[in-house]
Tab-separated table of C-alpha atoms in Angstrom:
chain	number	residue	atom	x	y	z
A	1	MET	CA	-18.810	-13.689	28.912
A	2	SER	CA	-14.852	-14.058	29.324
A	3	ALA	CA	-14.528	-15.243	25.412
A	4	THR	CA	-16.859	-12.395	24.222
A	5	LEU	CA	-14.747	-9.949	26.200
A	6	SER	CA	-11.608	-11.532	24.773
A	7	ALA	CA	-12.798	-11.162	21.341
A	8	THR	CA	-13.778	-7.693	21.754
A	9	ALA	CA	-9.805	-7.211	22.983
A	10	THR	CA	-8.857	-8.724	19.914
A	11	ILE	CA	-10.712	-6.952	17.458
A	12	ALA	CA	-10.324	-3.331	19.112
A	13	ALA	CA	-6.419	-4.386	19.149
A	14	CYS	CA	-6.735	-4.802	15.337
A	15	VAL	CA	-8.468	-1.952	14.308
A	16	VAL	CA	-6.358	0.448	16.745
A	17	LEU	CA	-3.468	-0.994	14.806
A	18	THR	CA	-4.581	-0.302	11.794
A	19	LEU	CA	-5.212	3.234	12.612
A	20	VAL	CA	-2.164	3.313	14.263
A	21	VAL	CA	-0.220	2.163	10.936
A	22	PHE	CA	-2.185	4.683	8.951
A	23	VAL	CA	-1.110	7.428	10.848
A	24	ILE	CA	2.332	6.579	11.093
A	25	ASP	CA	2.701	6.144	7.057
A	26	ALA	CA	0.676	9.429	6.807
A	27	TRP	CA	3.046	11.398	9.217
A	28	ALA	CA	6.230	9.634	7.375
A	29	ILE	CA	4.963	11.501	4.282
A	30	ARG	CA	4.487	14.555	6.026
A	31	ARG	CA	7.969	14.404	7.543
A	32	MET	CA	9.103	13.848	3.834
A	33	ARG	CA	7.391	16.610	2.228
A	34	GLN	CA	8.784	18.973	4.925
A	35	ALA	CA	12.426	17.787	4.470
A	36	ILE	CA	11.906	18.427	0.724
A	37	LEU	CA	10.287	21.811	1.136
A	38	GLN	CA	13.271	22.845	3.554
A	39	ILE	CA	16.305	22.438	0.447
A	40	PRO	CA	16.156	25.573	-1.270
A	41	ARG	CA	15.352	25.454	-4.953
A	42	GLN	CA	18.186	25.600	-7.692
A	43	ASP	CA	17.154	28.152	-10.195
A	44	PRO	CA	18.373	26.748	-13.196
A	45	ARG	CA	19.305	29.995	-14.772
A	46	GLU	CA	21.566	30.326	-12.241
A	47	ASP	CA	25.017	29.039	-11.961
A	48	PRO	CA	26.660	27.842	-8.620
A	49	LEU	CA	30.291	27.878	-10.072
A	50	ASP	CA	30.039	31.294	-11.944
A	51	PRO	CA	32.561	33.529	-9.842
A	52	ASP	CA	30.651	36.663	-10.622
A	53	VAL	CA	27.829	35.290	-8.311
A	54	ASP	CA	28.182	36.140	-4.854
B	1	MET	CA	-8.755	9.163	-26.218
B	2	GLN	CA	-7.604	6.815	-23.103
B	3	SER	CA	-4.128	6.289	-24.433
B	4	GLN	CA	-3.941	10.434	-24.590
B	5	PHE	CA	-5.453	10.761	-20.744
B	6	ILE	CA	-2.302	8.047	-19.665
B	7	LEU	CA	0.020	9.921	-21.959
B	8	ARG	CA	-0.864	13.041	-20.127
B	9	LEU	CA	-0.648	11.481	-16.831
B	10	SER	CA	2.872	10.721	-17.311
B	11	SER	CA	3.709	14.233	-17.417
B	12	PRO	CA	4.869	15.352	-14.009
B	13	PRO	CA	3.236	18.396	-13.559
B	14	VAL	CA	-0.091	17.135	-14.927
B	15	PHE	CA	0.592	14.037	-12.584
B	16	PHE	CA	1.160	16.293	-9.731
B	17	ARG	CA	-2.188	18.726	-10.557
B	18	LEU	CA	-4.257	16.476	-11.065
B	19	THR	CA	-3.371	14.048	-7.811
B	20	GLY	CA	-3.581	17.156	-5.592
B	21	LYS	CA	-7.292	17.181	-6.823
B	22	ALA	CA	-7.788	13.856	-6.094
B	23	LEU	CA	-6.138	13.117	-2.997
B	24	PRO	CA	-8.904	15.008	-0.538
B	25	TRP	CA	-11.509	12.623	-2.496
B	26	LEU	CA	-9.511	9.677	-1.985
B	27	ILE	CA	-9.209	10.442	2.011
B	28	GLY	CA	-12.670	11.469	2.304
B	29	ALA	CA	-14.002	8.233	0.545
B	30	SER	CA	-11.910	6.062	2.276
B	31	LEU	CA	-12.749	7.343	6.004
B	32	LEU	CA	-16.313	7.661	5.134
B	33	LEU	CA	-16.252	3.969	3.829
B	34	GLY	CA	-13.988	3.149	6.810
B	35	ALA	CA	-16.307	4.156	9.140
B	36	ILE	CA	-19.391	2.354	7.352
B	37	GLY	CA	-17.600	-0.725	7.063
B	38	LEU	CA	-16.354	-0.437	11.007
B	39	TRP	CA	-20.088	0.360	12.219
B	40	SER	CA	-21.495	-2.694	9.834
B	41	ALA	CA	-18.628	-5.001	11.225
B	42	LEU	CA	-19.249	-4.509	14.466
B	43	PHE	CA	-22.855	-3.571	14.871
B	44	VAL	CA	-24.781	-5.050	12.039
B	45	THR	CA	-23.430	-8.387	10.710
B	46	PRO	CA	-24.339	-11.575	12.611
B	47	THR	CA	-22.132	-13.615	14.981
B	48	ASP	CA	-20.638	-16.575	13.104
B	49	ALA	CA	-21.935	-19.813	14.093
B	50	GLN	CA	-18.627	-21.640	14.447
B	51	GLN	CA	-16.116	-18.644	15.854
B	52	GLY	CA	-18.427	-16.212	17.717
B	53	GLU	CA	-17.432	-12.699	17.692
B	54	VAL	CA	-13.972	-13.052	17.228
B	55	TYR	CA	-14.351	-13.799	13.444
B	56	ARG	CA	-14.972	-10.084	13.195
B	57	VAL	CA	-11.334	-9.879	12.799
B	58	LEU	CA	-11.700	-10.803	9.329
B	59	TYR	CA	-13.067	-7.025	8.531
B	60	VAL	CA	-9.642	-6.046	8.988
B	61	HIS	CA	-7.309	-8.846	8.084
B	62	VAL	CA	-9.061	-10.090	5.065
B	63	PRO	CA	-8.540	-6.013	3.737
B	64	THR	CA	-5.017	-5.664	5.011
B	65	ALA	CA	-4.003	-9.237	3.323
B	66	TRP	CA	-5.638	-8.207	-0.053
B	67	MET	CA	-3.803	-5.032	0.065
B	68	SER	CA	-0.421	-6.530	0.850
B	69	MET	CA	-0.622	-8.488	-2.438
B	70	LEU	CA	-2.583	-5.666	-4.492
B	71	LEU	CA	-0.123	-2.946	-3.595
B	72	TYR	CA	2.867	-5.622	-4.695
B	73	VAL	CA	0.749	-6.376	-8.081
B	74	VAL	CA	0.261	-2.561	-8.920
B	75	ALA	CA	4.197	-2.041	-7.865
B	76	SER	CA	5.152	-4.428	-10.491
B	77	PHE	CA	2.579	-3.028	-13.153
B	78	TYR	CA	4.258	0.306	-12.471
B	79	ALA	CA	7.881	-1.328	-12.829
B	80	VAL	CA	6.823	-2.446	-16.416
B	81	LEU	CA	5.743	0.711	-17.571
B	82	HIS	CA	8.839	2.215	-16.172
B	83	LEU	CA	11.391	-0.450	-18.119
B	84	VAL	CA	9.143	0.403	-21.149
B	85	PHE	CA	8.450	4.029	-21.097
B	86	ARG	CA	11.379	5.508	-18.410
B	87	THR	CA	9.221	7.755	-17.146
B	88	SER	CA	9.502	9.287	-13.772
B	89	VAL	CA	5.843	9.004	-12.632
B	90	SER	CA	5.763	5.513	-13.174
B	91	ALA	CA	9.350	5.214	-11.288
B	92	VAL	CA	7.790	7.323	-8.504
B	93	MET	CA	4.738	5.301	-8.317
B	94	MET	CA	6.542	1.931	-8.170
B	95	ARG	CA	8.624	3.127	-5.187
B	96	ALA	CA	5.678	4.867	-3.390
B	97	MET	CA	3.759	1.490	-3.315
B	98	LEU	CA	6.608	-0.470	-1.518
B	99	PRO	CA	6.050	1.186	2.227
B	100	THR	CA	2.723	1.315	2.133
B	101	GLY	CA	2.550	-2.310	0.854
B	102	ALA	CA	5.272	-3.528	3.725
B	103	TRP	CA	2.673	-1.838	6.623
B	104	MET	CA	-0.440	-3.902	4.899
B	105	THR	CA	1.769	-7.178	4.923
B	106	LEU	CA	2.883	-6.284	8.486
B	107	LEU	CA	-0.406	-5.570	9.234
B	108	ALA	CA	-2.178	-8.930	7.802
B	109	LEU	CA	0.542	-11.137	9.746
B	110	VAL	CA	-0.188	-9.289	12.811
B	111	THR	CA	-3.813	-9.426	12.672
B	112	GLY	CA	-3.720	-12.669	11.424
B	113	SER	CA	-1.591	-13.745	14.428
B	114	LEU	CA	-4.170	-12.192	16.892
B	115	TRP	CA	-6.773	-13.966	14.957
B	116	GLY	CA	-5.029	-17.221	15.049
B	117	LYS	CA	-4.568	-17.705	18.704
B	118	PRO	CA	-8.050	-18.226	19.718
B	119	THR	CA	-9.087	-20.094	16.412
B	120	TRP	CA	-6.329	-22.094	15.670
B	121	GLY	CA	-4.423	-22.125	19.326
B	122	THR	CA	-1.306	-20.717	18.428
B	123	TYR	CA	-0.116	-17.046	17.155
B	124	TRP	CA	2.169	-18.561	14.537
B	125	ILE	CA	2.863	-21.715	12.263
B	126	TRP	CA	4.947	-22.372	9.621
B	127	ASP	CA	1.999	-22.781	7.447
B	128	ALA	CA	2.513	-21.922	3.581
B	129	ARG	CA	0.296	-18.989	3.263
B	130	LEU	CA	2.072	-17.387	6.431
B	131	THR	CA	5.486	-18.132	5.351
B	132	PHE	CA	4.925	-16.904	1.917
B	133	GLU	CA	3.425	-13.672	3.521
B	134	LEU	CA	6.107	-13.415	5.983
B	135	LEU	CA	8.634	-13.785	2.636
B	136	LEU	CA	6.515	-10.865	0.837
B	137	LEU	CA	7.169	-8.738	3.842
B	138	PHE	CA	10.948	-9.378	3.668
B	139	ILE	CA	10.935	-8.650	-0.303
B	140	TYR	CA	8.939	-5.123	0.479
B	141	LEU	CA	11.943	-4.491	2.945
B	142	GLY	CA	14.491	-5.678	0.725
B	143	LEU	CA	13.178	-3.529	-2.031
B	144	ILE	CA	12.973	-0.307	0.317
B	145	ALA	CA	16.770	-0.760	1.060
B	146	VAL	CA	17.525	-1.232	-2.331
B	147	ALA	CA	15.543	2.102	-3.017
B	148	SER	CA	17.338	3.979	-0.513
B	149	LEU	CA	20.864	2.292	-0.572
B	150	ILE	CA	22.080	3.674	-4.467
B	151	ASP	CA	22.392	7.508	-4.658
B	152	ASP	CA	22.059	6.805	-8.629
B	153	GLU	CA	18.361	7.708	-8.930
B	154	ARG	CA	18.030	6.320	-12.517
B	155	LYS	CA	20.112	3.299	-12.023
B	156	THR	CA	18.085	2.341	-8.962
B	157	ASP	CA	14.835	2.537	-10.740
B	158	GLN	CA	16.106	0.169	-13.355
B	159	LEU	CA	17.492	-2.411	-10.889
B	160	LEU	CA	14.088	-1.994	-8.426
B	161	SER	CA	11.773	-2.352	-11.631
B	162	VAL	CA	13.473	-5.921	-12.274
B	163	PHE	CA	14.019	-6.854	-8.446
B	164	THR	CA	10.135	-5.882	-8.286
B	165	LEU	CA	9.272	-8.159	-11.066
B	166	VAL	CA	11.341	-10.796	-9.714
B	167	GLY	CA	9.480	-10.799	-6.440
B	168	LEU	CA	6.094	-11.090	-8.154
B	169	VAL	CA	6.207	-14.967	-8.329
B	170	ASN	CA	5.530	-14.809	-4.723
B	171	ILE	CA	2.241	-13.403	-5.291
B	172	PRO	CA	0.327	-16.262	-6.539
B	173	LEU	CA	2.372	-18.698	-4.214
B	174	ILE	CA	0.721	-16.841	-1.523
B	175	TYR	CA	-3.074	-16.590	-3.081
B	176	PHE	CA	-2.865	-20.494	-4.261
B	177	SER	CA	-0.911	-21.586	-1.041
B	178	VAL	CA	-4.337	-22.854	0.391
B	179	VAL	CA	-5.194	-24.665	-2.953
B	180	PHE	CA	-1.637	-26.165	-3.513
B	181	TRP	CA	-0.785	-26.942	-0.038
B	182	ASN	CA	-2.696	-28.846	2.596
B	183	THR	CA	-2.774	-25.679	5.168
B	184	LEU	CA	-4.135	-24.733	8.362
B	185	HIS	CA	-5.176	-21.554	6.909
B	186	GLN	CA	-9.011	-21.650	5.700
B	187	GLY	CA	-9.529	-21.519	1.870
B	188	ALA	CA	-10.927	-18.550	0.144
B	189	SER	CA	-14.406	-17.179	1.480
B	190	LEU	CA	-14.821	-15.331	-1.708
B	191	SER	CA	-14.450	-16.922	-5.008
B	192	MET	CA	-14.075	-15.208	-8.307
B	193	SER	CA	-16.022	-18.443	-9.688
B	194	GLY	CA	-19.124	-17.763	-7.667
B	195	GLY	CA	-20.335	-20.042	-4.800
B	196	SER	CA	-19.476	-17.669	-1.814
B	197	LYS	CA	-19.680	-19.574	1.707
B	198	MET	CA	-20.346	-15.720	3.276
B	199	ALA	CA	-23.881	-14.451	4.402
B	200	PRO	CA	-24.647	-11.528	1.904
B	201	ILE	CA	-24.284	-8.863	4.585
B	202	MET	CA	-21.117	-10.144	5.578
B	203	LYS	CA	-19.949	-9.738	2.115
B	204	ALA	CA	-21.010	-6.419	1.667
B	205	THR	CA	-19.395	-5.364	4.646
B	206	LEU	CA	-16.283	-6.890	3.869
B	207	PHE	CA	-16.293	-5.661	0.383
B	208	VAL	CA	-16.734	-1.842	1.925
B	209	CYS	CA	-13.891	-2.730	4.565
B	210	VAL	CA	-11.730	-3.534	1.161
B	211	LEU	CA	-12.685	-0.609	-0.729
B	212	SER	CA	-12.006	1.910	2.217
B	213	MET	CA	-8.660	0.245	2.768
B	214	TRP	CA	-8.042	0.248	-0.794
B	215	LEU	CA	-8.934	3.922	-1.099
B	216	GLY	CA	-6.995	4.812	1.975
B	217	CYS	CA	-3.516	2.992	0.821
B	218	ALA	CA	-3.866	4.906	-2.749
B	219	ALA	CA	-3.984	8.065	-1.069
B	220	LEU	CA	-1.030	7.312	0.681
B	221	ALA	CA	0.828	5.784	-2.234
B	222	VAL	CA	-0.057	9.048	-4.457
B	223	ALA	CA	0.611	11.587	-1.470
B	224	ARG	CA	4.052	10.016	-1.371
B	225	ALA	CA	4.476	9.758	-5.112
B	226	ARG	CA	3.876	13.370	-5.462
B	227	TRP	CA	6.626	14.515	-3.058
B	228	GLN	CA	9.075	12.014	-4.300
B	229	LEU	CA	8.360	13.481	-8.122
B	230	VAL	CA	8.944	16.820	-6.820
B	231	ASP	CA	12.084	16.013	-5.068
B	232	ARG	CA	13.638	14.450	-8.229
B	233	GLU	CA	12.100	17.314	-10.579
B	234	ARG	CA	13.528	20.355	-8.189
B	235	ASP	CA	15.344	21.825	-11.331
B	236	SER	CA	12.626	21.757	-13.554
B	237	ALA	CA	10.426	24.999	-14.392
B	238	TRP	CA	7.309	23.201	-13.167
B	239	THR	CA	7.950	23.017	-9.421
B	240	SER	CA	8.774	26.906	-9.056
B	241	SER	CA	5.370	26.866	-7.768
B	242	VAL	CA	5.960	24.410	-5.278
B	243	LEU	CA	9.360	24.828	-4.028
B	244	VAL	CA	10.411	28.234	-2.660
């Protein structure tokens, strides 16, 4: 009985760890995406060094 | 026809659009197969005659261990593509494999260690396969560090491609370590030359779990590659519909 319980705990730990890793990796990608979207896009037609552009 | 399709895929806007369509399918298929695999692993497959119930860790450990190696091989494939064709898509795909590969390697080591305690009596031993797998984790971490340390993306891509290909020598060492050396780790349960020692239902369940893990890893890598591509192509006209 205790061997079965111990085996169940081990299997559960492995499954939960795997799911946690996938969630962490997906969360990291989501954060990267948000960071990329927050940086404003530089319009190639606009020259930032042009003194006429305020 | 096929080469035309591959050439089209190396165009950043085409890659971004096609992978955007494929991503929900990859995630959905991975979740569905994962649920079927887990259900079969826990409730359908019989108890192992030698190890008892704890052998079911195999359905998590083997897919993660295979993914740790497969993702590295795929990263190496993109490294070669990048060295030959110098496309942005090959560079971001190579880079995108690395974090997921590192996670899979860590998972393979941890789940293997949890399985090792009840079966071998120890969490860790400096066995050939375990040691080379740990080396793979360090290789992944080293490559991730190289990718983030150098500012010049083009130079880093070249350097990363070469380093990735150098590290590829570790993959056959992991795979054949149980053949080359007398190790505590069991030999391959599935072999390409046939003659599997596993029951058909166990083999089918393992196959479903591996497929689910592969689709999940592919989804993560592709999702990461898409946004890395947008970031590096931020000043191109095609990103105007993605970035504000």
